[in-house]
Amino acid sequence: MAAVNGTGFSTSFCAHCERDIPSSNYDLHSAHCKRNLERCRECQEMVPRMRADEHYNEYHAPAVCRLCGTKVSREHLSVHEQENCPRRMVECQYCDFPVEAAYLSAHSDVCGSRTEMCIPCGKYVRLREKNVHDVQFHGESGEAGISTREYNLPRSSGSSAVPADVSHRALPGSRGPPPVASRHRLMFTFAITGVAILIGTLVFQRRGPNQRPQQ
């Protein structure tokens, strides 16, 4: 059925490709469209009939993820590998160590439970609670708490003393350098938690090749 569009030209609707075609070209288009084009059953796009198989293989044929072995359509493979694959590597927000996504939650539970000393107030704070601690005790800006981790102090070995340029630095809200006993406890805590997180991570990584997460 012919219709007049906003430009004043008469158009006719092609039932095969479901497009409005200028009426003056409709007969030629209709013959060409039915003979040479077909609708893709996956994406509903009109593709050349002679290239329909090529189009399907290029965009829609199942592809196997090289990490987890899951079959996904080829057009979604990149998104799967980067955002959804349980075997992709993701950095832990607490230690920046790369962990398989499937084990990130368990790793973060252990890693986030580690405590580190807040330099301004000398309190030991769990890593997962550090942001709340900073807001509650040091304000949202200006005097935000600084942990020993942010000074890259050793976590599992090395000198038991806090470097002088850190321990004696004048920081907002600081009560002065922590006592020697506190520093010794700090390094002992680093040693224990460092070994614990290393063992936990090795266990997670060893389980990966032999026990894939259920899809």
mmCIF file of C-alpha atoms in Angstrom:
data_model
loop_
_atom_site.group_PDB
_atom_site.id
_atom_site.type_symbol
_atom_site.label_atom_id
_atom_site.label_comp_id
_atom_site.label_asym_id
_atom_site.label_seq_id
_atom_site.Cartn_x
_atom_site.Cartn_y
_atom_site.Cartn_z
ATOM 1 C CA MET A 1 0.000 0.000 0.000
ATOM 2 C CA ALA A 2 1.423 3.377 -1.005
ATOM 3 C CA ALA A 3 1.833 6.210 1.476
ATOM 4 C CA VAL A 4 3.188 9.743 1.414
ATOM 5 C CA ASN A 5 6.111 10.499 3.760
ATOM 6 C CA GLY A 6 7.121 13.836 5.258
ATOM 7 C CA THR A 7 9.104 14.824 2.159
ATOM 8 C CA GLY A 8 6.082 14.488 -0.109
ATOM 9 C CA PHE A 9 7.346 11.347 -1.887
ATOM 10 C CA SER A 10 5.102 8.323 -2.188
ATOM 11 C CA THR A 11 6.455 5.134 -0.573
ATOM 12 C CA SER A 12 5.406 1.490 -0.535
ATOM 13 C CA PHE A 13 6.060 -1.034 2.222
ATOM 14 C CA CYS A 14 8.161 -4.079 1.309
ATOM 15 C CA ALA A 15 6.854 -7.063 3.270
ATOM 16 C CA HIS A 16 10.081 -9.028 2.707
ATOM 17 C CA CYS A 17 12.568 -6.590 4.288
ATOM 18 C CA GLU A 18 9.934 -4.569 6.166
ATOM 19 C CA ARG A 19 11.123 -1.197 4.863
ATOM 20 C CA ASP A 20 9.395 1.731 3.189
ATOM 21 C CA ILE A 21 10.598 1.962 -0.409
ATOM 22 C CA PRO A 22 10.008 4.868 -2.833
ATOM 23 C CA SER A 23 7.037 3.824 -4.960
ATOM 24 C CA SER A 24 8.916 4.667 -8.156
ATOM 25 C CA ASN A 25 11.532 2.008 -7.288
ATOM 26 C CA TYR A 26 9.283 -0.509 -5.583
ATOM 27 C CA ASP A 27 8.906 -3.018 -8.424
ATOM 28 C CA LEU A 28 12.664 -3.174 -9.040
ATOM 29 C CA HIS A 29 13.412 -3.357 -5.313
ATOM 30 C CA SER A 30 10.832 -6.061 -4.680
ATOM 31 C CA ALA A 31 12.258 -8.367 -7.327
ATOM 32 C CA HIS A 32 15.834 -7.836 -6.132
ATOM 33 C CA CYS A 33 14.981 -8.096 -2.425
ATOM 34 C CA LYS A 34 13.159 -11.425 -2.602
ATOM 35 C CA ARG A 35 15.763 -12.975 -4.871
ATOM 36 C CA ASN A 36 18.967 -11.802 -3.135
ATOM 37 C CA LEU A 37 18.248 -11.013 0.516
ATOM 38 C CA GLU A 38 17.124 -13.048 3.513
ATOM 39 C CA ARG A 39 16.626 -12.291 7.187
ATOM 40 C CA CYS A 40 19.182 -13.628 9.658
ATOM 41 C CA ARG A 41 17.429 -15.896 12.149
ATOM 42 C CA GLU A 42 19.698 -14.698 14.970
ATOM 43 C CA CYS A 43 19.912 -10.895 14.646
ATOM 44 C CA GLN A 44 16.986 -10.318 12.243
ATOM 45 C CA GLU A 45 19.190 -8.264 9.907
ATOM 46 C CA MET A 46 18.757 -8.559 6.158
ATOM 47 C CA VAL A 47 21.891 -10.122 4.662
ATOM 48 C CA PRO A 48 22.803 -11.224 1.128
ATOM 49 C CA ARG A 49 21.421 -14.726 0.590
ATOM 50 C CA MET A 50 24.717 -15.999 -0.808
ATOM 51 C CA ARG A 51 26.565 -14.757 2.314
ATOM 52 C CA ALA A 52 24.071 -15.948 4.928
ATOM 53 C CA ASP A 53 26.280 -18.819 6.122
ATOM 54 C CA GLU A 54 29.334 -16.568 6.235
ATOM 55 C CA HIS A 55 27.387 -13.998 8.253
ATOM 56 C CA TYR A 56 26.252 -16.656 10.739
ATOM 57 C CA ASN A 57 29.745 -18.106 11.193
ATOM 58 C CA GLU A 58 31.308 -14.681 11.648
ATOM 59 C CA TYR A 59 28.836 -13.240 14.153
ATOM 60 C CA HIS A 60 26.628 -15.939 15.662
ATOM 61 C CA ALA A 61 28.313 -19.356 15.535
ATOM 62 C CA PRO A 62 29.154 -20.722 19.012
ATOM 63 C CA ALA A 63 32.739 -20.051 20.097
ATOM 64 C CA VAL A 64 34.598 -21.643 22.997
ATOM 65 C CA CYS A 65 36.052 -19.430 25.713
ATOM 66 C CA ARG A 66 39.787 -20.155 25.932
ATOM 67 C CA LEU A 67 39.693 -19.675 29.715
ATOM 68 C CA CYS A 68 36.678 -21.623 30.988
ATOM 69 C CA GLY A 69 35.539 -23.615 27.944
ATOM 70 C CA THR A 70 32.034 -22.145 27.930
ATOM 71 C CA LYS A 71 30.338 -21.849 24.537
ATOM 72 C CA VAL A 72 29.058 -18.372 23.710
ATOM 73 C CA SER A 73 28.127 -16.675 20.455
ATOM 74 C CA ARG A 74 31.123 -15.244 18.678
ATOM 75 C CA GLU A 75 29.783 -11.692 18.875
ATOM 76 C CA HIS A 76 29.601 -11.951 22.679
ATOM 77 C CA LEU A 77 32.908 -13.782 23.207
ATOM 78 C CA SER A 78 34.976 -10.678 23.924
ATOM 79 C CA VAL A 79 32.503 -9.386 26.523
ATOM 80 C CA HIS A 80 32.362 -12.821 28.157
ATOM 81 C CA GLU A 81 36.148 -13.103 28.453
ATOM 82 C CA GLN A 82 36.571 -9.575 29.816
ATOM 83 C CA GLU A 83 33.539 -9.254 32.107
ATOM 84 C CA ASN A 84 31.749 -12.568 32.751
ATOM 85 C CA CYS A 85 34.221 -15.458 32.582
ATOM 86 C CA PRO A 86 34.741 -17.002 36.050
ATOM 87 C CA ARG A 87 38.358 -17.841 35.132
ATOM 88 C CA ARG A 88 39.365 -14.293 34.181
ATOM 89 C CA MET A 89 41.940 -12.609 36.406
ATOM 90 C CA VAL A 90 40.731 -9.756 38.622
ATOM 91 C CA GLU A 91 42.824 -7.656 41.005
ATOM 92 C CA CYS A 92 41.990 -7.787 44.703
ATOM 93 C CA GLN A 93 41.036 -4.316 45.930
ATOM 94 C CA TYR A 94 43.027 -4.839 49.133
ATOM 95 C CA CYS A 95 46.345 -6.296 47.931
ATOM 96 C CA ASP A 96 46.240 -5.729 44.128
ATOM 97 C CA PHE A 97 47.067 -9.425 43.660
ATOM 98 C CA PRO A 98 45.465 -11.002 40.554
ATOM 99 C CA VAL A 99 42.945 -13.703 41.461
ATOM 100 C CA GLU A 100 40.498 -15.748 39.373
ATOM 101 C CA ALA A 101 37.091 -14.084 39.458
ATOM 102 C CA ALA A 102 35.439 -17.237 40.809
ATOM 103 C CA TYR A 103 37.644 -17.113 43.917
ATOM 104 C CA LEU A 104 37.755 -13.335 44.375
ATOM 105 C CA SER A 105 35.006 -13.256 47.000
ATOM 106 C CA ALA A 106 36.689 -15.873 49.206
ATOM 107 C CA HIS A 107 40.075 -14.218 48.728
ATOM 108 C CA SER A 108 38.674 -10.781 49.602
ATOM 109 C CA ASP A 109 37.072 -12.134 52.781
ATOM 110 C CA VAL A 110 40.505 -13.235 53.992
ATOM 111 C CA CYS A 111 42.464 -10.307 52.608
ATOM 112 C CA GLY A 112 40.007 -7.663 53.815
ATOM 113 C CA SER A 113 40.195 -9.048 57.354
ATOM 114 C CA ARG A 114 43.861 -8.095 57.646
ATOM 115 C CA THR A 115 44.580 -5.157 59.923
ATOM 116 C CA GLU A 116 46.969 -2.302 59.323
ATOM 117 C CA MET A 117 47.836 0.628 61.520
ATOM 118 C CA CYS A 118 46.394 4.045 60.738
ATOM 119 C CA ILE A 119 49.370 6.395 61.069
ATOM 120 C CA PRO A 120 47.503 9.488 62.392
ATOM 121 C CA CYS A 121 45.724 7.727 65.254
ATOM 122 C CA GLY A 122 47.791 4.577 65.761
ATOM 123 C CA LYS A 123 44.730 2.307 65.666
ATOM 124 C CA TYR A 124 44.714 -1.039 63.884
ATOM 125 C CA VAL A 125 41.942 -1.101 61.291
ATOM 126 C CA ARG A 126 40.658 -3.899 59.067
ATOM 127 C CA LEU A 127 41.286 -3.091 55.423
ATOM 128 C CA ARG A 128 37.617 -3.517 54.550
ATOM 129 C CA GLU A 129 36.700 -0.951 57.224
ATOM 130 C CA LYS A 130 39.386 1.619 56.429
ATOM 131 C CA ASN A 131 37.145 3.986 54.460
ATOM 132 C CA VAL A 132 34.554 4.028 57.240
ATOM 133 C CA HIS A 133 37.311 4.601 59.801
ATOM 134 C CA ASP A 134 38.737 7.519 57.812
ATOM 135 C CA VAL A 135 35.351 9.223 57.580
ATOM 136 C CA GLN A 136 34.409 8.575 61.203
ATOM 137 C CA PHE A 137 37.681 9.584 62.865
ATOM 138 C CA HIS A 138 39.518 11.769 60.352
ATOM 139 C CA GLY A 139 36.835 13.416 58.241
ATOM 140 C CA GLU A 140 36.120 12.920 54.586
ATOM 141 C CA SER A 141 38.961 15.169 53.437
ATOM 142 C CA GLY A 142 42.030 16.959 54.694
ATOM 143 C CA GLU A 143 42.878 14.570 57.546
ATOM 144 C CA ALA A 144 42.063 11.218 55.982
ATOM 145 C CA GLY A 145 43.836 8.385 57.764
ATOM 146 C CA ILE A 146 47.024 7.025 56.212
ATOM 147 C CA SER A 147 47.816 3.354 56.763
ATOM 148 C CA THR A 148 51.216 1.708 56.876
ATOM 149 C CA ARG A 149 50.342 -0.030 53.613
ATOM 150 C CA GLU A 150 50.239 3.335 51.823
ATOM 151 C CA TYR A 151 53.867 3.868 52.833
ATOM 152 C CA ASN A 152 54.802 0.483 51.320
ATOM 153 C CA LEU A 153 56.135 -0.855 54.599
ATOM 154 C CA PRO A 154 57.043 -4.567 54.559
ATOM 155 C CA ARG A 155 54.157 -6.896 55.381
ATOM 156 C CA SER A 156 55.825 -10.201 56.080
ATOM 157 C CA SER A 157 59.547 -9.661 56.665
ATOM 158 C CA GLY A 158 62.245 -7.061 57.077
ATOM 159 C CA SER A 159 63.110 -4.539 59.769
ATOM 160 C CA SER A 160 60.801 -4.427 62.769
ATOM 161 C CA ALA A 161 61.071 -0.662 63.055
ATOM 162 C CA VAL A 162 58.952 1.861 61.205
ATOM 163 C CA PRO A 163 61.237 4.062 59.053
ATOM 164 C CA ALA A 164 62.121 7.328 60.757
ATOM 165 C CA ASP A 165 60.856 9.444 57.888
ATOM 166 C CA VAL A 166 57.424 7.888 58.392
ATOM 167 C CA SER A 167 57.177 7.384 62.155
ATOM 168 C CA HIS A 168 58.366 10.914 62.993
ATOM 169 C CA ARG A 169 56.579 12.699 60.178
ATOM 170 C CA ALA A 170 54.141 15.371 61.309
ATOM 171 C CA LEU A 171 50.754 14.263 60.029
ATOM 172 C CA PRO A 172 47.356 15.868 60.570
ATOM 173 C CA GLY A 173 45.895 14.558 63.818
ATOM 174 C CA SER A 174 49.085 12.612 64.625
ATOM 175 C CA ARG A 175 49.849 11.753 68.238
ATOM 176 C CA GLY A 176 53.520 11.309 67.546
ATOM 177 C CA PRO A 177 55.470 8.174 66.631
ATOM 178 C CA PRO A 178 53.963 4.878 67.813
ATOM 179 C CA PRO A 179 55.761 3.231 70.768
ATOM 180 C CA VAL A 180 58.403 0.572 70.092
ATOM 181 C CA ALA A 181 56.155 -2.216 71.388
ATOM 182 C CA SER A 182 53.410 -1.148 68.988
ATOM 183 C CA ARG A 183 55.832 -1.178 66.103
ATOM 184 C CA HIS A 184 56.975 -4.678 67.036
ATOM 185 C CA ARG A 185 53.369 -5.851 67.170
ATOM 186 C CA LEU A 186 52.779 -4.206 63.796
ATOM 187 C CA MET A 187 55.583 -6.115 62.103
ATOM 188 C CA PHE A 188 54.534 -9.361 63.793
ATOM 189 C CA THR A 189 51.010 -8.816 62.455
ATOM 190 C CA PHE A 190 52.410 -8.190 58.976
ATOM 191 C CA ALA A 191 54.363 -11.462 59.139
ATOM 192 C CA ILE A 192 51.400 -13.584 60.240
ATOM 193 C CA THR A 193 48.841 -12.061 57.871
ATOM 194 C CA GLY A 194 51.303 -12.070 54.978
ATOM 195 C CA VAL A 195 51.902 -15.812 55.344
ATOM 196 C CA ALA A 196 48.162 -16.462 55.772
ATOM 197 C CA ILE A 197 47.175 -14.592 52.623
ATOM 198 C CA LEU A 198 49.959 -16.266 50.618
ATOM 199 C CA ILE A 199 48.802 -19.736 51.687
ATOM 200 C CA GLY A 200 45.162 -18.876 50.972
ATOM 201 C CA THR A 201 45.985 -17.557 47.519
ATOM 202 C CA LEU A 202 48.087 -20.620 46.630
ATOM 203 C CA VAL A 203 45.193 -22.880 47.657
ATOM 204 C CA PHE A 204 42.742 -20.905 45.473
ATOM 205 C CA GLN A 205 45.106 -20.993 42.491
ATOM 206 C CA ARG A 206 45.777 -24.729 42.884
ATOM 207 C CA ARG A 207 42.066 -25.501 42.984
ATOM 208 C CA GLY A 208 41.471 -23.543 39.779
ATOM 209 C CA PRO A 209 42.838 -26.023 37.142
ATOM 210 C CA ASN A 210 41.237 -29.061 38.817
ATOM 211 C CA GLN A 211 37.908 -27.692 40.037
ATOM 212 C CA ARG A 212 36.211 -25.319 37.651
ATOM 213 C CA PRO A 213 33.283 -23.351 38.973
ATOM 214 C CA GLN A 214 29.886 -24.580 37.966
ATOM 215 C CA GLN A 215 28.357 -22.668 35.072
#
